[in-house]
Amino acid sequence: MKILRLLLFPFSLIYGSITCIRNFLFDIGFLKPYSFQVPVIVVGNLSVGGTGKTPQIEYLIRLLSDKYKVATLSRGYKRKSKGFMLATDADNATTLGDEPFQYFKKYKNIDISVDTDRKNGIEQLLMQSTPPEVILLDDAMQHRRVAAGLTILLTSYDDLFYKDFMLPAGNLREGRKGAARASIIIVTKCPNNLSDDQKKSITNLILKNTKQKNGKHIPVFFSSIAYSDCVYNDQETKKISEIIPLKKVLVAGIAKPKPFFDYLQQDADEVMVFPDHHQFNDSDINKLKKLAENNLIITTEKDYVRLQNSILAPSLFYLPIQTIFQENGQEFDALIQEYLEKTIQKYKRA
């Protein structure tokens, strides 16, 4: 791995130079972002995939949707449609992308939209008869054409940004200095036994790699993934305690599936791993069907929305996850609420 990184490092320098120049042009105002008269919260990362953006977006939806009219705007990765789309009952994972469709299935009281052009997507949302009061931009840390009011940067505990390198030698989409644009930083997917000393050490290293804003450090939080004690499909619910002893097939097409497998896998289980956002074809589905025989097939929630209408449906279940803060969750909630209240009041006075 070290040899491969050394071989790829010159290409990382080229890619890093390009992103650095682009960010510099935005920083000095040569390239100007677009601002909107609505609070915009970005959830993103510096690296490619696997930091827990989807459960973090869902956390914000649950936090805000009872008080505000919320909309999410995603790029709709690997969807087969084009341009702006506002989710309707006619849509599926093919037209929206797996993550937006997952939001749509779970949260019927908010607007779910997709557009690779985030500026155009926000403009289209604001033209609706009842425009949103809050817009959540999914995976938009590098989408600097839109001026975000608040940016939440996620960095995974097992792949912290300050230890990483630029693509293709590492996983970073932009340099470590990009973290200084964050309003809040969350270390995600932390082990539940993470000690206070470990948190302090990580926090210090994060702050060392980020500049102060207005004399204050960027607040750092630590979160974990909590798995449900049940698996679900559109017709049934089964308790984890009941299915763990059973022989089953575990399927994942996500960036970092190890925790999913660790939570469910027993010696007799079969495991199939696919790339992140994998589009399951007939061959994949037939292999899964043959492998499972009459046993249960358990997959992730994101994979389920791409498989639910296949021949696997009767034996297919998904395992939901949520993000939970290890401590100071109320402080995080208060920062979000404070930003929204101040911003909405400012726009009302304008």
Short mmCIF file of C-alpha atoms in Angstrom, two decimals:
data_model
loop_
_atom_site.label_atom_id
_atom_site.label_comp_id
_atom_site.label_asym_id
_atom_site.label_seq_id
_atom_site.Cartn_x
_atom_site.Cartn_y
_atom_site.Cartn_z
CA MET A 1 0.00 0.00 0.00
CA LYS A 2 2.83 2.42 0.89
CA ILE A 3 4.55 1.69 -2.44
CA LEU A 4 1.31 2.30 -4.35
CA ARG A 5 0.79 5.60 -2.53
CA LEU A 6 4.30 6.68 -3.45
CA LEU A 7 3.66 5.84 -7.10
CA LEU A 8 0.40 7.78 -7.13
CA PHE A 9 1.67 10.74 -5.13
CA PRO A 10 2.70 12.85 -8.19
CA PHE A 11 -0.87 12.61 -9.49
CA SER A 12 -2.13 13.68 -6.07
CA LEU A 13 0.04 16.79 -6.29
CA ILE A 14 -1.51 17.69 -9.64
CA TYR A 15 -5.06 17.08 -8.42
CA GLY A 16 -4.39 18.91 -5.17
CA SER A 17 -2.99 21.92 -7.05
CA ILE A 18 -6.14 22.16 -9.15
CA THR A 19 -8.48 22.05 -6.14
CA CYS A 20 -6.25 24.46 -4.24
CA ILE A 21 -6.37 27.03 -7.06
CA ARG A 22 -10.15 26.70 -7.31
CA ASN A 23 -10.61 27.20 -3.56
CA PHE A 24 -8.21 30.15 -3.61
CA LEU A 25 -10.28 31.85 -6.32
CA PHE A 26 -13.39 31.48 -4.17
CA ASP A 27 -11.53 32.63 -1.05
CA ILE A 28 -10.34 35.90 -2.66
CA GLY A 29 -13.72 36.55 -4.26
CA PHE A 30 -12.66 36.08 -7.88
CA LEU A 31 -15.23 33.29 -8.08
CA LYS A 32 -18.38 34.34 -6.27
CA PRO A 33 -20.85 31.98 -4.62
CA TYR A 34 -24.60 32.54 -4.89
CA SER A 35 -26.55 33.44 -1.75
CA PHE A 36 -30.23 32.79 -1.12
CA GLN A 37 -32.78 34.21 1.30
CA VAL A 38 -33.19 30.85 3.03
CA PRO A 39 -31.04 29.00 5.57
CA VAL A 40 -28.80 26.47 3.80
CA ILE A 41 -27.07 23.74 5.81
CA VAL A 42 -24.38 21.68 4.09
CA VAL A 43 -23.46 18.18 5.24
CA GLY A 44 -20.27 16.98 3.58
CA ASN A 45 -16.75 15.70 3.93
CA LEU A 46 -13.27 16.06 2.50
CA SER A 47 -12.94 12.39 1.57
CA VAL A 48 -14.79 10.09 -0.80
CA GLY A 49 -17.64 8.12 0.77
CA GLY A 50 -18.17 6.29 4.01
CA THR A 51 -18.39 9.10 6.57
CA GLY A 52 -22.08 8.70 7.43
CA LYS A 53 -23.69 11.58 5.54
CA THR A 54 -27.01 9.79 5.07
CA PRO A 55 -27.71 9.11 8.78
CA GLN A 56 -26.53 12.65 9.61
CA ILE A 57 -28.98 14.16 7.10
CA GLU A 58 -31.71 11.99 8.61
CA TYR A 59 -30.74 13.22 12.09
CA LEU A 60 -31.25 16.81 10.92
CA ILE A 61 -34.56 15.94 9.28
CA ARG A 62 -35.86 14.49 12.53
CA LEU A 63 -34.51 17.46 14.48
CA LEU A 64 -36.03 20.15 12.27
CA SER A 65 -39.04 18.88 10.34
CA ASP A 66 -41.58 19.32 13.15
CA LYS A 67 -40.76 23.04 13.40
CA TYR A 68 -39.73 24.03 9.86
CA LYS A 69 -40.64 23.17 6.30
CA VAL A 70 -37.52 21.25 5.31
CA ALA A 71 -36.16 20.27 1.90
CA THR A 72 -33.18 18.10 1.04
CA LEU A 73 -31.18 18.63 -2.14
CA SER A 74 -28.81 15.89 -3.34
CA ARG A 75 -26.99 15.30 -6.60
CA GLY A 76 -28.78 11.96 -7.05
CA TYR A 77 -25.65 9.91 -7.61
CA LYS A 78 -26.04 7.24 -10.35
CA ARG A 79 -29.65 8.15 -11.09
CA LYS A 80 -30.80 7.74 -14.69
CA SER A 81 -32.78 10.98 -14.81
CA LYS A 82 -31.46 14.43 -15.65
CA GLY A 83 -31.82 17.93 -14.25
CA PHE A 84 -33.93 19.01 -11.28
CA MET A 85 -36.45 16.58 -9.84
CA LEU A 86 -38.80 16.92 -6.89
CA ALA A 87 -39.66 13.45 -5.59
CA THR A 88 -43.16 12.08 -6.17
CA ASP A 89 -44.81 8.70 -5.65
CA ALA A 90 -43.90 7.84 -9.25
CA ASP A 91 -40.17 7.92 -8.45
CA ASN A 92 -37.76 5.21 -7.33
CA ALA A 93 -34.05 4.69 -6.71
CA THR A 94 -33.41 4.75 -10.46
CA THR A 95 -34.92 8.20 -10.98
CA LEU A 96 -33.74 9.79 -7.71
CA GLY A 97 -30.67 7.85 -6.62
CA ASP A 98 -30.65 5.48 -3.64
CA GLU A 99 -30.09 7.95 -0.81
CA PRO A 100 -32.73 10.55 -1.86
CA PHE A 101 -35.23 7.75 -2.45
CA GLN A 102 -34.45 6.41 1.02
CA TYR A 103 -35.28 9.86 2.45
CA PHE A 104 -38.48 9.98 0.40
CA LYS A 105 -39.70 6.61 1.68
CA LYS A 106 -39.16 7.60 5.31
CA TYR A 107 -40.02 11.30 5.53
CA LYS A 108 -43.23 12.23 3.76
CA ASN A 109 -43.56 15.65 5.40
CA ILE A 110 -40.53 17.20 3.65
CA ASP A 111 -39.47 17.92 0.06
CA ILE A 112 -36.85 15.58 -1.41
CA SER A 113 -35.10 16.93 -4.50
CA VAL A 114 -32.12 16.14 -6.71
CA ASP A 115 -30.02 18.26 -9.05
CA THR A 116 -26.32 18.13 -9.89
CA ASP A 117 -26.48 21.95 -10.18
CA ARG A 118 -27.16 22.92 -6.57
CA LYS A 119 -27.75 26.58 -7.46
CA ASN A 120 -30.46 25.63 -9.93
CA GLY A 121 -31.87 23.11 -7.46
CA ILE A 122 -32.29 25.76 -4.76
CA GLU A 123 -33.86 28.16 -7.25
CA GLN A 124 -36.37 25.49 -8.27
CA LEU A 125 -37.22 24.69 -4.65
CA LEU A 126 -37.84 28.36 -3.88
CA MET A 127 -40.22 28.58 -6.85
CA GLN A 128 -42.54 25.96 -5.34
CA SER A 129 -45.95 27.14 -4.15
CA THR A 130 -44.85 26.46 -0.57
CA PRO A 131 -41.07 26.96 -0.59
CA PRO A 132 -38.88 25.41 2.11
CA GLU A 133 -37.79 27.31 5.20
CA VAL A 134 -34.60 25.23 5.52
CA ILE A 135 -32.58 23.47 2.82
CA LEU A 136 -30.22 20.60 3.64
CA LEU A 137 -27.52 20.14 0.99
CA ASP A 138 -26.34 16.54 0.94
CA ASP A 139 -22.65 15.97 0.11
CA ALA A 140 -21.93 19.54 -0.97
CA MET A 141 -18.73 20.49 0.87
CA GLN A 142 -16.95 21.06 -2.44
CA HIS A 143 -19.94 22.70 -4.15
CA ARG A 144 -18.83 26.25 -3.48
CA ARG A 145 -21.08 27.94 -6.04
CA VAL A 146 -23.69 28.03 -3.27
CA ALA A 147 -22.90 30.07 -0.14
CA ALA A 148 -23.83 27.81 2.75
CA GLY A 149 -24.96 29.41 5.98
CA LEU A 150 -23.71 26.50 8.08
CA THR A 151 -21.39 23.67 7.03
CA ILE A 152 -21.15 20.37 8.92
CA LEU A 153 -17.98 18.45 8.08
CA LEU A 154 -17.93 14.72 8.78
CA THR A 155 -14.72 12.76 9.21
CA SER A 156 -14.76 9.05 9.98
CA TYR A 157 -12.93 7.84 13.09
CA ASP A 158 -11.14 5.14 11.08
CA ASP A 159 -10.13 7.55 8.29
CA LEU A 160 -9.57 10.96 9.89
CA PHE A 161 -8.97 13.71 7.34
CA TYR A 162 -5.74 14.95 8.93
CA LYS A 163 -4.15 11.51 8.43
CA ASP A 164 -5.24 11.22 4.81
CA PHE A 165 -3.80 12.23 1.42
CA MET A 166 -5.22 13.67 -1.77
CA LEU A 167 -6.69 11.43 -4.46
CA PRO A 168 -5.54 9.15 -5.95
CA ALA A 169 -2.84 8.37 -3.36
CA GLY A 170 -5.42 8.84 -0.58
CA ASN A 171 -9.14 9.53 -0.25
CA LEU A 172 -9.26 13.33 0.04
CA ARG A 173 -11.21 15.28 -2.58
CA GLU A 174 -9.51 18.49 -1.47
CA GLY A 175 -6.67 19.44 0.86
CA ARG A 176 -6.87 19.21 4.63
CA LYS A 177 -7.07 23.02 4.87
CA GLY A 178 -10.60 22.76 3.47
CA ALA A 179 -11.73 21.71 6.95
CA ALA A 180 -11.32 25.34 8.04
CA ARG A 181 -14.50 26.19 6.09
CA ALA A 182 -16.57 24.03 8.44
CA SER A 183 -18.89 25.52 11.03
CA ILE A 184 -19.04 22.21 12.92
CA ILE A 185 -16.90 19.07 12.68
CA ILE A 186 -18.23 15.63 13.64
CA VAL A 187 -15.99 12.60 14.07
CA THR A 188 -18.35 9.82 12.97
CA LYS A 189 -18.52 6.05 13.43
CA CYS A 190 -16.62 6.18 16.71
CA PRO A 191 -16.35 3.05 18.88
CA ASN A 192 -18.60 3.22 21.89
CA ASN A 193 -15.63 2.79 24.26
CA LEU A 194 -13.74 5.85 22.95
CA SER A 195 -12.12 7.43 25.99
CA ASP A 196 -12.09 11.10 26.95
CA ASP A 197 -8.32 11.19 26.45
CA GLN A 198 -8.69 9.81 22.92
CA LYS A 199 -11.36 12.38 22.12
CA LYS A 200 -9.15 15.16 23.47
CA SER A 201 -6.20 13.97 21.36
CA ILE A 202 -8.30 13.80 18.18
CA THR A 203 -9.87 17.19 18.90
CA ASN A 204 -6.46 18.80 19.37
CA LEU A 205 -5.21 17.37 16.08
CA ILE A 206 -8.34 18.56 14.27
CA LEU A 207 -7.95 22.07 15.68
CA LYS A 208 -4.28 22.03 14.74
CA ASN A 209 -5.35 21.46 11.13
CA THR A 210 -8.06 24.14 11.12
CA LYS A 211 -7.79 27.87 11.55
CA GLN A 212 -9.76 29.71 14.17
CA LYS A 213 -12.93 31.55 13.18
CA ASN A 214 -13.45 34.91 14.86
CA GLY A 215 -11.06 33.86 17.59
CA LYS A 216 -13.02 30.69 18.36
CA HIS A 217 -12.23 27.10 17.51
CA ILE A 218 -14.60 25.08 15.34
CA PRO A 219 -16.73 22.93 17.68
CA VAL A 220 -15.92 19.21 17.44
CA PHE A 221 -18.39 16.44 18.26
CA PHE A 222 -18.14 12.64 18.35
CA SER A 223 -20.88 10.34 17.09
CA SER A 224 -21.49 6.62 16.67
CA ILE A 225 -23.70 4.47 14.49
CA ALA A 226 -26.56 2.78 16.31
CA TYR A 227 -28.11 -0.24 14.64
CA SER A 228 -31.77 -1.11 15.07
CA ASP A 229 -32.77 -4.15 17.12
CA CYS A 230 -35.03 -5.21 14.23
CA VAL A 231 -34.81 -5.75 10.48
CA TYR A 232 -37.63 -4.71 8.18
CA ASN A 233 -39.18 -5.01 4.77
CA ASP A 234 -42.40 -3.52 3.44
CA GLN A 235 -44.51 -6.27 5.00
CA GLU A 236 -42.68 -7.64 8.03
CA THR A 237 -40.52 -6.86 11.02
CA LYS A 238 -38.15 -9.37 12.61
CA LYS A 239 -36.15 -9.01 15.81
CA ILE A 240 -32.37 -9.23 15.54
CA SER A 241 -32.32 -11.70 18.43
CA GLU A 242 -34.51 -14.02 16.35
CA ILE A 243 -32.54 -13.88 13.11
CA ILE A 244 -28.97 -13.94 14.48
CA PRO A 245 -28.97 -17.76 15.01
CA LEU A 246 -30.43 -18.39 11.54
CA LYS A 247 -28.37 -19.07 8.45
CA LYS A 248 -28.69 -16.03 6.20
CA VAL A 249 -27.12 -14.06 3.37
CA LEU A 250 -25.68 -10.62 4.16
CA VAL A 251 -25.42 -8.18 1.26
CA ALA A 252 -23.82 -4.72 1.21
CA GLY A 253 -23.04 -2.24 -1.55
CA ILE A 254 -21.82 0.63 0.62
CA ALA A 255 -18.44 2.32 1.07
CA LYS A 256 -17.49 0.73 4.42
CA PRO A 257 -19.62 -2.34 5.15
CA LYS A 258 -17.51 -3.95 7.91
CA PRO A 259 -19.59 -2.65 10.88
CA PHE A 260 -22.77 -3.93 9.19
CA PHE A 261 -21.27 -7.40 8.81
CA ASP A 262 -19.77 -7.36 12.31
CA TYR A 263 -23.19 -6.62 13.80
CA LEU A 264 -24.99 -9.51 12.09
CA GLN A 265 -22.56 -12.13 10.82
CA GLN A 266 -22.37 -15.65 12.23
CA ASP A 267 -20.17 -18.53 11.05
CA ALA A 268 -22.85 -20.13 8.87
CA ASP A 269 -23.77 -16.92 7.05
CA GLU A 270 -22.93 -16.15 3.43
CA VAL A 271 -21.59 -12.68 2.60
CA MET A 272 -21.69 -10.75 -0.67
CA VAL A 273 -19.92 -7.39 -1.02
CA PHE A 274 -20.50 -4.94 -3.87
CA PRO A 275 -19.08 -1.48 -4.65
CA ASP A 276 -20.71 1.62 -3.15
CA HIS A 277 -23.98 2.58 -4.91
CA HIS A 278 -23.83 -0.65 -6.92
CA GLN A 279 -26.60 -1.04 -9.50
CA PHE A 280 -27.73 -4.63 -9.07
CA ASN A 281 -28.32 -6.38 -12.39
CA ASP A 282 -30.20 -9.61 -13.15
CA SER A 283 -27.03 -11.66 -12.80
CA ASP A 284 -26.34 -10.26 -9.31
CA ILE A 285 -29.91 -10.89 -8.21
CA ASN A 286 -29.97 -14.44 -9.55
CA LYS A 287 -26.71 -15.21 -7.74
CA LEU A 288 -28.17 -13.87 -4.50
CA LYS A 289 -31.35 -15.88 -5.00
CA LYS A 290 -29.39 -19.08 -5.59
CA LEU A 291 -27.05 -18.43 -2.66
CA ALA A 292 -29.90 -17.70 -0.26
CA GLU A 293 -32.06 -20.68 -1.26
CA ASN A 294 -34.89 -20.36 1.28
CA ASN A 295 -32.95 -18.33 3.82
CA LEU A 296 -33.27 -14.66 4.75
CA ILE A 297 -31.31 -11.98 2.90
CA ILE A 298 -30.31 -9.00 5.05
CA THR A 299 -28.99 -5.84 3.47
CA THR A 300 -28.41 -2.18 4.28
CA GLU A 301 -31.21 0.34 4.03
CA LYS A 302 -29.50 2.04 1.08
CA ASP A 303 -29.18 -1.24 -0.81
CA TYR A 304 -32.75 -2.25 0.03
CA VAL A 305 -34.26 0.59 -2.00
CA ARG A 306 -32.45 -0.78 -5.07
CA LEU A 307 -33.48 -4.40 -4.44
CA GLN A 308 -36.97 -4.16 -2.96
CA ASN A 309 -38.83 -4.68 -6.25
CA SER A 310 -36.73 -7.66 -7.36
CA ILE A 311 -37.49 -11.38 -7.09
CA LEU A 312 -35.65 -11.29 -3.74
CA ALA A 313 -38.41 -9.22 -2.10
CA PRO A 314 -40.19 -11.97 -0.08
CA SER A 315 -37.00 -12.92 1.80
CA LEU A 316 -35.26 -9.52 1.71
CA PHE A 317 -34.92 -7.34 4.85
CA TYR A 318 -32.90 -4.25 5.72
CA LEU A 319 -31.15 -3.09 8.88
CA PRO A 320 -31.73 0.61 9.72
CA ILE A 321 -29.06 2.77 11.34
CA GLN A 322 -29.05 6.10 13.14
CA THR A 323 -26.33 8.48 14.18
CA ILE A 324 -26.12 9.21 17.90
CA PHE A 325 -23.86 11.67 19.68
CA GLN A 326 -21.61 10.19 22.35
CA GLU A 327 -21.99 13.35 24.42
CA ASN A 328 -23.06 16.98 24.01
CA GLY A 329 -25.80 16.10 21.54
CA GLN A 330 -27.97 18.84 23.00
CA GLU A 331 -25.19 21.34 22.38
CA PHE A 332 -25.11 20.31 18.71
CA ASP A 333 -28.90 20.67 18.45
CA ALA A 334 -28.70 24.11 20.06
CA LEU A 335 -26.07 25.29 17.54
CA ILE A 336 -28.35 24.27 14.66
CA GLN A 337 -31.40 25.92 16.20
CA GLU A 338 -29.45 29.10 17.02
CA TYR A 339 -28.23 29.39 13.43
CA LEU A 340 -31.74 28.92 12.03
CA GLU A 341 -33.41 31.38 14.39
CA LYS A 342 -30.81 34.11 13.74
CA THR A 343 -30.83 33.55 9.97
CA ILE A 344 -34.61 33.45 9.59
CA GLN A 345 -34.97 36.63 11.69
CA LYS A 346 -32.30 38.35 9.57
CA TYR A 347 -34.13 37.50 6.34
CA LYS A 348 -37.43 38.68 7.79
CA ARG A 349 -35.90 42.07 8.61
CA ALA A 350 -34.29 42.39 5.16
#
